Amino acid sequence: MTTIDTEGTPSTTDPAPDPDTPATNGHTVRNVTTVVGVVLVAFLAILVLGFGNRDKSDAVSPLDGKPAPAIIGQTVDGQRFDLANLRGSWVVVNFFATWCVPCQQEHPELITFDERHRAVGDRLLISVVFSDPSTVVRNFFAQRGGDWPVVQDDDGSISVAYAVSQVPESIIVDPSGTVVGKIKGGVRANDLDRLIDRLAGKP
Amino acid sequence: MSPVRRQALSWALLLVVAATALAVGVFGRGAPRSDAERVQDLSQEIACPVCGGESVAQSQAPAAVNIRSVIAQQVDAGRNDDQIRAYLGDRFGEELLLRPRAEGLSSLVWIVPVVVAVLAAAGLVVVFRRWSATAGLQPTDEDRELVARFLGADDVGEVVGS
Protein backbone atom coordinates (compact mmCIF):
# COMPACT_ATOMS: atom_id res chain seq x y z
CA MET A 1 0.00 0.00 0.00
CA THR A 2 1.61 3.29 -1.08
CA THR A 3 0.39 6.65 0.22
CA ILE A 4 1.56 10.23 0.33
CA ASP A 5 2.22 11.50 3.82
CA THR A 6 1.72 15.04 5.01
CA GLU A 7 5.27 16.06 4.09
CA GLY A 8 4.63 14.83 0.53
CA THR A 9 7.15 12.02 0.56
CA PRO A 10 6.05 8.58 -0.47
CA SER A 11 5.82 6.03 2.28
CA THR A 12 5.07 2.35 1.95
CA THR A 13 3.20 0.29 4.48
CA ASP A 14 2.71 -3.44 4.27
CA PRO A 15 -0.22 -4.21 6.52
CA ALA A 16 -0.57 -7.99 6.25
CA PRO A 17 1.26 -10.83 4.51
CA ASP A 18 -0.05 -10.85 0.92
CA PRO A 19 -0.95 -14.40 -0.26
CA ASP A 20 -0.03 -13.40 -3.81
CA THR A 21 3.58 -12.53 -3.09
CA PRO A 22 6.05 -13.10 -5.95
CA ALA A 23 7.24 -16.29 -4.24
CA THR A 24 3.73 -17.80 -4.22
CA ASN A 25 3.14 -16.70 -7.83
CA GLY A 26 6.38 -18.39 -8.82
CA HIS A 27 5.19 -21.62 -7.21
CA THR A 28 1.82 -21.43 -8.95
CA VAL A 29 3.40 -20.79 -12.33
CA ARG A 30 5.80 -23.68 -11.80
CA ASN A 31 2.95 -26.01 -10.75
CA VAL A 32 0.78 -25.06 -13.72
CA THR A 33 3.75 -25.50 -16.07
CA THR A 34 4.41 -28.96 -14.62
CA VAL A 35 0.77 -30.03 -15.02
CA VAL A 36 0.60 -28.74 -18.61
CA GLY A 37 3.90 -30.49 -19.37
CA VAL A 38 2.69 -33.80 -17.93
CA VAL A 39 -0.56 -33.59 -19.93
CA LEU A 40 1.35 -32.81 -23.15
CA VAL A 41 3.75 -35.72 -22.59
CA ALA A 42 0.79 -38.03 -21.88
CA PHE A 43 -0.90 -36.98 -25.13
CA LEU A 44 2.33 -37.53 -27.05
CA ALA A 45 2.71 -41.00 -25.52
CA ILE A 46 -0.88 -41.88 -26.47
CA LEU A 47 -0.33 -40.64 -30.01
CA VAL A 48 2.90 -42.60 -30.44
CA LEU A 49 1.55 -45.81 -28.87
CA GLY A 50 -1.80 -45.52 -30.65
CA PHE A 51 -0.26 -45.08 -34.07
CA GLY A 52 2.53 -47.56 -33.40
CA ASN A 53 0.06 -50.36 -32.78
CA ARG A 54 -1.81 -49.75 -35.98
CA ASP A 55 -0.77 -52.28 -38.55
CA LYS A 56 -0.79 -50.81 -42.02
CA SER A 57 0.36 -53.97 -43.72
CA ASP A 58 -1.60 -54.87 -46.82
CA ALA A 59 -1.60 -58.52 -45.93
CA VAL A 60 -3.67 -58.08 -42.77
CA SER A 61 -7.42 -57.96 -43.12
CA PRO A 62 -9.69 -57.14 -40.16
CA LEU A 63 -11.32 -60.45 -41.06
CA ASP A 64 -8.07 -62.39 -40.72
CA GLY A 65 -8.71 -65.65 -38.89
CA LYS A 66 -12.47 -65.13 -38.96
CA PRO A 67 -15.06 -67.09 -40.97
CA ALA A 68 -15.39 -65.68 -44.47
CA PRO A 69 -18.58 -63.57 -44.74
CA ALA A 70 -21.26 -65.25 -46.82
CA ILE A 71 -21.24 -64.67 -50.55
CA ILE A 72 -24.67 -65.68 -51.76
CA GLY A 73 -26.04 -64.15 -54.94
CA GLN A 74 -26.33 -64.20 -58.69
CA THR A 75 -23.45 -64.41 -61.10
CA VAL A 76 -23.41 -62.03 -64.05
CA ASP A 77 -24.61 -65.05 -66.11
CA GLY A 78 -27.67 -65.41 -63.92
CA GLN A 79 -26.45 -68.50 -62.02
CA ARG A 80 -27.02 -68.86 -58.31
CA PHE A 81 -23.82 -68.79 -56.27
CA ASP A 82 -22.98 -69.68 -52.66
CA LEU A 83 -19.41 -69.54 -51.35
CA ALA A 84 -20.27 -72.19 -48.73
CA ASN A 85 -20.48 -74.76 -51.56
CA LEU A 86 -16.74 -74.34 -52.17
CA ARG A 87 -15.69 -75.61 -48.71
CA GLY A 88 -12.78 -77.99 -48.96
CA SER A 89 -10.89 -75.91 -51.52
CA TRP A 90 -8.72 -72.82 -51.23
CA VAL A 91 -10.67 -69.91 -52.68
CA VAL A 92 -9.35 -66.63 -54.02
CA VAL A 93 -12.12 -64.01 -53.77
CA ASN A 94 -11.12 -61.29 -56.23
CA PHE A 95 -12.90 -57.91 -56.06
CA PHE A 96 -12.66 -55.97 -59.31
CA ALA A 97 -14.29 -53.46 -61.67
CA THR A 98 -13.98 -53.20 -65.44
CA TRP A 99 -13.24 -49.47 -65.16
CA CYS A 100 -10.20 -50.03 -62.95
CA VAL A 101 -6.91 -50.14 -64.86
CA PRO A 102 -4.97 -52.37 -62.39
CA CYS A 103 -7.92 -54.81 -62.60
CA GLN A 104 -7.57 -54.89 -66.38
CA GLN A 105 -3.82 -55.46 -65.98
CA GLU A 106 -4.20 -58.36 -63.53
CA HIS A 107 -6.88 -60.11 -65.61
CA PRO A 108 -4.46 -62.26 -67.72
CA GLU A 109 -2.75 -63.37 -64.48
CA LEU A 110 -6.10 -64.46 -63.04
CA ILE A 111 -6.78 -66.44 -66.24
CA THR A 112 -3.39 -68.19 -65.81
CA PHE A 113 -4.14 -69.00 -62.16
CA ASP A 114 -7.62 -70.32 -63.00
CA GLU A 115 -6.41 -72.49 -65.86
CA ARG A 116 -3.59 -73.91 -63.71
CA HIS A 117 -6.00 -75.17 -61.03
CA ARG A 118 -9.35 -75.62 -62.74
CA ALA A 119 -8.85 -79.29 -63.67
CA VAL A 120 -7.77 -80.31 -60.15
CA GLY A 121 -10.13 -77.95 -58.32
CA ASP A 122 -7.72 -77.52 -55.39
CA ARG A 123 -7.61 -73.73 -55.73
CA LEU A 124 -10.65 -71.90 -57.00
CA LEU A 125 -11.08 -68.36 -58.20
CA ILE A 126 -14.22 -66.29 -57.95
CA SER A 127 -14.70 -62.60 -58.67
CA VAL A 128 -17.03 -60.10 -57.04
CA VAL A 129 -18.09 -57.09 -59.11
CA PHE A 130 -17.34 -53.76 -57.44
CA SER A 131 -19.74 -51.08 -58.68
CA ASP A 132 -20.24 -52.17 -62.28
CA PRO A 133 -23.32 -53.27 -64.30
CA SER A 134 -23.66 -56.96 -65.34
CA THR A 135 -23.76 -56.24 -69.06
CA VAL A 136 -20.45 -54.37 -68.96
CA VAL A 137 -18.86 -57.18 -66.94
CA ARG A 138 -20.14 -59.85 -69.39
CA ASN A 139 -18.62 -57.89 -72.31
CA PHE A 140 -15.34 -57.55 -70.40
CA PHE A 141 -15.07 -61.34 -69.95
CA ALA A 142 -16.22 -61.99 -73.53
CA GLN A 143 -13.43 -59.77 -74.86
CA ARG A 144 -10.61 -60.68 -72.47
CA GLY A 145 -11.39 -64.30 -71.68
CA GLY A 146 -11.77 -65.94 -68.30
CA ASP A 147 -14.42 -68.36 -67.16
CA TRP A 148 -15.02 -68.47 -63.43
CA PRO A 149 -17.97 -67.40 -61.28
CA VAL A 150 -18.37 -63.62 -61.27
CA VAL A 151 -20.82 -62.59 -58.56
CA GLN A 152 -22.84 -59.39 -58.76
CA ASP A 153 -22.86 -57.14 -55.67
CA ASP A 154 -25.45 -54.53 -56.63
CA ASP A 155 -26.17 -53.42 -53.06
CA GLY A 156 -22.49 -53.36 -52.07
CA SER A 157 -23.07 -55.68 -49.12
CA ILE A 158 -20.39 -58.23 -50.10
CA SER A 159 -17.72 -55.53 -50.61
CA VAL A 160 -18.55 -53.92 -47.27
CA ALA A 161 -18.66 -57.29 -45.47
CA TYR A 162 -15.12 -57.94 -46.79
CA ALA A 163 -14.06 -54.32 -45.97
CA VAL A 164 -13.14 -53.64 -49.59
CA SER A 165 -12.89 -49.94 -50.35
CA GLN A 166 -10.68 -50.03 -53.43
CA VAL A 167 -10.14 -52.52 -56.22
CA PRO A 168 -8.47 -54.76 -57.13
CA GLU A 169 -8.26 -56.65 -53.88
CA SER A 170 -8.02 -60.41 -53.39
CA ILE A 171 -8.92 -62.30 -50.25
CA ILE A 172 -7.72 -65.84 -49.57
CA VAL A 173 -10.15 -68.24 -47.91
CA ASP A 174 -8.81 -71.57 -46.66
CA PRO A 175 -10.57 -74.96 -47.12
CA SER A 176 -12.31 -74.56 -43.73
CA GLY A 177 -13.91 -71.31 -44.89
CA THR A 178 -11.67 -68.98 -42.85
CA VAL A 179 -10.14 -65.75 -44.17
CA VAL A 180 -6.38 -66.20 -44.01
CA GLY A 181 -4.90 -63.53 -46.28
CA LYS A 182 -5.45 -60.51 -48.42
CA ILE A 183 -3.66 -58.84 -51.30
CA LYS A 184 -4.35 -55.19 -52.04
CA GLY A 185 -3.72 -54.22 -55.64
CA GLY A 186 -3.15 -56.39 -58.69
CA VAL A 187 -1.95 -60.00 -58.33
CA ARG A 188 0.26 -62.36 -60.32
CA ALA A 189 -0.58 -66.04 -60.70
CA ASN A 190 2.78 -67.15 -59.28
CA ASP A 191 2.52 -64.79 -56.29
CA LEU A 192 -0.96 -66.10 -55.52
CA ASP A 193 0.32 -69.69 -55.58
CA ARG A 194 3.33 -68.84 -53.45
CA LEU A 195 1.11 -67.09 -50.88
CA ILE A 196 -1.31 -70.01 -50.73
CA ASP A 197 1.62 -72.47 -50.46
CA ARG A 198 2.95 -70.50 -47.53
CA LEU A 199 -0.47 -70.29 -45.86
CA ALA A 200 -0.96 -74.02 -46.40
CA GLY A 201 2.40 -74.69 -44.77
CA LYS A 202 3.93 -76.10 -47.96
CA PRO A 203 7.70 -75.63 -48.38
CA MET B 1 -35.13 -6.37 -3.75
CA SER B 2 -31.61 -6.16 -2.36
CA PRO B 3 -28.68 -6.18 -4.84
CA VAL B 4 -27.50 -9.52 -3.42
CA ARG B 5 -30.89 -11.17 -4.01
CA ARG B 6 -31.12 -9.63 -7.47
CA GLN B 7 -27.69 -11.04 -8.28
CA ALA B 8 -28.64 -14.46 -6.95
CA LEU B 9 -31.82 -14.38 -9.03
CA SER B 10 -29.94 -13.55 -12.24
CA TRP B 11 -27.47 -16.37 -11.58
CA ALA B 12 -30.38 -18.77 -11.02
CA LEU B 13 -32.04 -17.60 -14.26
CA LEU B 14 -28.77 -18.06 -16.15
CA LEU B 15 -28.48 -21.61 -14.77
CA VAL B 16 -32.06 -22.46 -15.78
CA VAL B 17 -31.52 -21.14 -19.34
CA ALA B 18 -28.20 -23.03 -19.72
CA ALA B 19 -29.67 -26.28 -18.34
CA THR B 20 -32.74 -25.99 -20.61
CA ALA B 21 -30.59 -25.33 -23.68
CA LEU B 22 -28.43 -28.37 -22.86
CA ALA B 23 -31.45 -30.60 -22.22
CA VAL B 24 -33.14 -29.55 -25.47
CA GLY B 25 -29.87 -30.05 -27.37
CA VAL B 26 -29.36 -33.54 -25.99
CA PHE B 27 -32.87 -34.97 -25.75
CA GLY B 28 -35.16 -32.63 -27.64
CA ARG B 29 -35.33 -34.16 -31.09
CA GLY B 30 -39.08 -34.09 -30.96
CA ALA B 31 -40.65 -36.90 -32.99
CA PRO B 32 -38.68 -40.15 -33.42
CA ARG B 33 -36.43 -40.12 -36.47
CA SER B 34 -37.61 -41.78 -39.67
CA ASP B 35 -35.50 -44.55 -41.22
CA ALA B 36 -34.29 -42.17 -43.94
CA GLU B 37 -33.17 -39.66 -41.28
CA ARG B 38 -31.31 -42.39 -39.41
CA VAL B 39 -29.52 -43.45 -42.62
CA GLN B 40 -28.63 -39.80 -43.30
CA ASP B 41 -27.39 -39.18 -39.72
CA LEU B 42 -25.31 -42.36 -39.66
CA SER B 43 -23.86 -41.61 -43.11
CA GLN B 44 -22.65 -38.27 -41.81
CA GLU B 45 -20.87 -40.01 -38.93
CA ILE B 46 -18.92 -42.45 -41.13
CA ALA B 47 -15.86 -41.29 -43.06
CA CYS B 48 -15.47 -42.39 -46.66
CA PRO B 49 -12.48 -44.76 -46.51
CA VAL B 50 -10.94 -43.56 -49.77
CA CYS B 51 -11.70 -39.86 -50.05
CA GLY B 52 -9.92 -38.15 -47.14
CA GLY B 53 -12.08 -35.77 -45.12
CA GLU B 54 -15.49 -36.57 -46.60
CA SER B 55 -18.24 -38.53 -44.93
CA VAL B 56 -19.99 -41.28 -46.88
CA ALA B 57 -23.03 -38.96 -46.96
CA GLN B 58 -21.10 -36.47 -49.11
CA SER B 59 -18.99 -38.76 -51.27
CA GLN B 60 -19.95 -40.42 -54.54
CA ALA B 61 -16.95 -42.82 -54.49
CA PRO B 62 -18.10 -46.44 -55.03
CA ALA B 63 -16.90 -47.43 -51.55
CA ALA B 64 -19.00 -44.63 -49.99
CA VAL B 65 -22.04 -45.58 -52.10
CA ASN B 66 -21.64 -49.21 -50.93
CA ILE B 67 -21.37 -48.21 -47.27
CA ARG B 68 -24.46 -45.95 -47.56
CA SER B 69 -26.35 -48.81 -49.11
CA VAL B 70 -25.30 -51.18 -46.31
CA ILE B 71 -26.36 -48.64 -43.67
CA ALA B 72 -29.80 -48.47 -45.32
CA GLN B 73 -30.05 -52.29 -45.46
CA GLN B 74 -29.15 -52.62 -41.80
CA VAL B 75 -31.60 -49.88 -40.74
CA ASP B 76 -34.30 -51.77 -42.73
CA ALA B 77 -33.27 -54.99 -40.98
CA GLY B 78 -33.98 -53.35 -37.61
CA ARG B 79 -30.41 -53.03 -36.31
CA ASN B 80 -29.79 -50.09 -34.00
CA ASP B 81 -27.31 -47.26 -34.59
CA ASP B 82 -24.66 -48.69 -32.25
CA GLN B 83 -24.79 -52.09 -33.95
CA ILE B 84 -24.37 -50.49 -37.38
CA ARG B 85 -21.45 -48.32 -36.20
CA ALA B 86 -19.82 -51.36 -34.60
CA TYR B 87 -20.26 -53.42 -37.80
CA LEU B 88 -18.52 -50.76 -39.91
CA GLY B 89 -15.91 -49.93 -37.25
CA ASP B 90 -14.92 -53.59 -36.95
CA ARG B 91 -14.39 -53.86 -40.69
CA PHE B 92 -12.87 -50.58 -41.75
CA GLY B 93 -11.29 -49.55 -38.43
CA GLU B 94 -12.16 -47.08 -35.69
CA GLU B 95 -10.73 -44.16 -37.68
CA LEU B 96 -13.76 -44.41 -39.96
CA LEU B 97 -16.06 -43.38 -37.12
CA LEU B 98 -16.18 -39.58 -37.12
CA ARG B 99 -17.85 -39.77 -33.68
CA PRO B 100 -15.46 -42.01 -31.77
CA ARG B 101 -16.94 -44.80 -29.64
CA ALA B 102 -17.07 -44.08 -25.89
CA GLU B 103 -14.94 -47.09 -24.97
CA GLY B 104 -11.26 -47.97 -24.81
CA LEU B 105 -8.71 -45.34 -25.76
CA SER B 106 -11.27 -43.46 -27.87
CA SER B 107 -13.25 -42.67 -24.72
CA LEU B 108 -10.51 -40.15 -23.81
CA VAL B 109 -11.97 -37.91 -26.51
CA TRP B 110 -15.13 -37.63 -24.40
CA ILE B 111 -13.63 -37.82 -20.91
CA VAL B 112 -10.69 -35.38 -21.18
CA PRO B 113 -12.77 -32.26 -22.02
CA VAL B 114 -15.14 -32.95 -19.10
CA VAL B 115 -12.23 -33.47 -16.69
CA VAL B 116 -10.55 -30.29 -17.95
CA ALA B 117 -13.81 -28.31 -17.58
CA VAL B 118 -14.32 -29.57 -14.00
CA LEU B 119 -10.69 -28.82 -13.07
CA ALA B 120 -10.93 -25.35 -14.63
CA ALA B 121 -14.14 -24.60 -12.71
CA ALA B 122 -12.56 -25.84 -9.48
CA GLY B 123 -9.49 -23.68 -10.16
CA LEU B 124 -11.70 -20.62 -10.68
CA VAL B 125 -13.50 -21.25 -7.40
CA VAL B 126 -10.18 -21.50 -5.54
CA VAL B 127 -8.82 -18.32 -7.15
CA PHE B 128 -12.03 -16.34 -6.49
CA ARG B 129 -12.00 -17.47 -2.84
CA ARG B 130 -8.42 -16.33 -2.47
CA TRP B 131 -9.25 -12.95 -4.04
CA SER B 132 -12.17 -12.32 -1.71
CA ALA B 133 -9.99 -13.30 1.27
CA THR B 134 -7.45 -10.71 0.14
CA ALA B 135 -10.21 -8.09 -0.19
CA GLY B 136 -11.12 -8.58 3.48
CA LEU B 137 -7.76 -7.19 4.75
CA GLN B 138 -7.94 -5.50 8.15
CA PRO B 139 -6.47 -1.98 8.47
CA THR B 140 -3.40 -1.73 10.66
CA ASP B 141 -2.84 0.81 13.39
CA GLU B 142 -0.66 2.76 11.01
CA ASP B 143 -3.57 2.99 8.54
CA ARG B 144 -5.93 4.16 11.26
CA GLU B 145 -3.45 6.82 12.35
CA LEU B 146 -3.06 8.02 8.80
CA VAL B 147 -6.80 8.34 8.24
CA ALA B 148 -7.22 10.03 11.61
CA ARG B 149 -4.51 12.53 10.80
CA PHE B 150 -6.24 13.49 7.51
CA LEU B 151 -9.68 13.76 9.04
CA GLY B 152 -8.47 15.45 12.17
CA ALA B 153 -10.84 13.26 14.17
CA ASP B 154 -10.29 12.51 17.83
CA ASP B 155 -11.81 9.10 17.78
CA VAL B 156 -10.02 6.89 15.30
CA GLY B 157 -12.24 3.94 16.05
CA GLU B 158 -15.30 5.77 14.69
CA VAL B 159 -13.68 6.37 11.35
CA VAL B 160 -12.58 2.87 10.61
CA GLY B 161 -15.17 1.03 12.62
CA SER B 162 -17.96 1.39 10.06
Coordinates of C-alpha atoms in Angstrom, one line a residue, chain A residues 1 3-6 13 15-16 18-20 28 43 46 50 54 62-63 69 99 130-131 155-157 159-161 163-166, chain B residues 49-50 62-63 65-67 69-70 73 87-88 90-93 95 105 108 112 130-131 134 137-140 142-143 146 149-150:
Chain A
M1 CA 0.0 0.0 0.0
T3 CA 0.4 6.6 0.2
I4 CA 1.6 10.2 0.3
D5 CA 2.2 11.5 3.8
T6 CA 1.7 15.0 5.0
T13 CA 3.2 0.3 4.5
P15 CA -0.2 -4.2 6.5
A16 CA -0.6 -8.0 6.3
D18 CA -0.1 -10.9 0.9
P19 CA -0.9 -14.4 -0.3
D20 CA 0.0 -13.4 -3.8
T28 CA 1.8 -21.4 -9.0
F43 CA -0.9 -37.0 -25.1
I46 CA -0.9 -41.9 -26.5
G50 CA -1.8 -45.5 -30.6
R54 CA -1.8 -49.7 -36.0
P62 CA -9.7 -57.1 -40.2
L63 CA -11.3 -60.4 -41.1
P69 CA -18.6 -63.6 -44.7
W99 CA -13.2 -49.5 -65.2
F130 CA -17.3 -53.8 -57.4
S131 CA -19.7 -51.1 -58.7
D155 CA -26.2 -53.4 -53.1
G156 CA -22.5 -53.4 -52.1
S157 CA -23.1 -55.7 -49.1
S159 CA -17.7 -55.5 -50.6
V160 CA -18.5 -53.9 -47.3
A161 CA -18.7 -57.3 -45.5
A163 CA -14.1 -54.3 -46.0
V164 CA -13.1 -53.6 -49.6
S165 CA -12.9 -49.9 -50.4
Q166 CA -10.7 -50.0 -53.4
Chain B
P49 CA -12.5 -44.8 -46.5
V50 CA -10.9 -43.6 -49.8
P62 CA -18.1 -46.4 -55.0
A63 CA -16.9 -47.4 -51.5
V65 CA -22.0 -45.6 -52.1
N66 CA -21.6 -49.2 -50.9
I67 CA -21.4 -48.2 -47.3
S69 CA -26.4 -48.8 -49.1
V70 CA -25.3 -51.2 -46.3
Q73 CA -30.1 -52.3 -45.5
Y87 CA -20.3 -53.4 -37.8
L88 CA -18.5 -50.8 -39.9
D90 CA -14.9 -53.6 -36.9
R91 CA -14.4 -53.9 -40.7
F92 CA -12.9 -50.6 -41.7
G93 CA -11.3 -49.6 -38.4
E95 CA -10.7 -44.2 -37.7
L105 CA -8.7 -45.3 -25.8
L108 CA -10.5 -40.2 -23.8
V112 CA -10.7 -35.4 -21.2
R130 CA -8.4 -16.3 -2.5
W131 CA -9.2 -13.0 -4.0
T134 CA -7.5 -10.7 0.1
L137 CA -7.8 -7.2 4.8
Q138 CA -7.9 -5.5 8.1
P139 CA -6.5 -2.0 8.5
T140 CA -3.4 -1.7 10.7
E142 CA -0.7 2.8 11.0
D143 CA -3.6 3.0 8.5
L146 CA -3.1 8.0 8.8
R149 CA -4.5 12.5 10.8
F150 CA -6.2 13.5 7.5

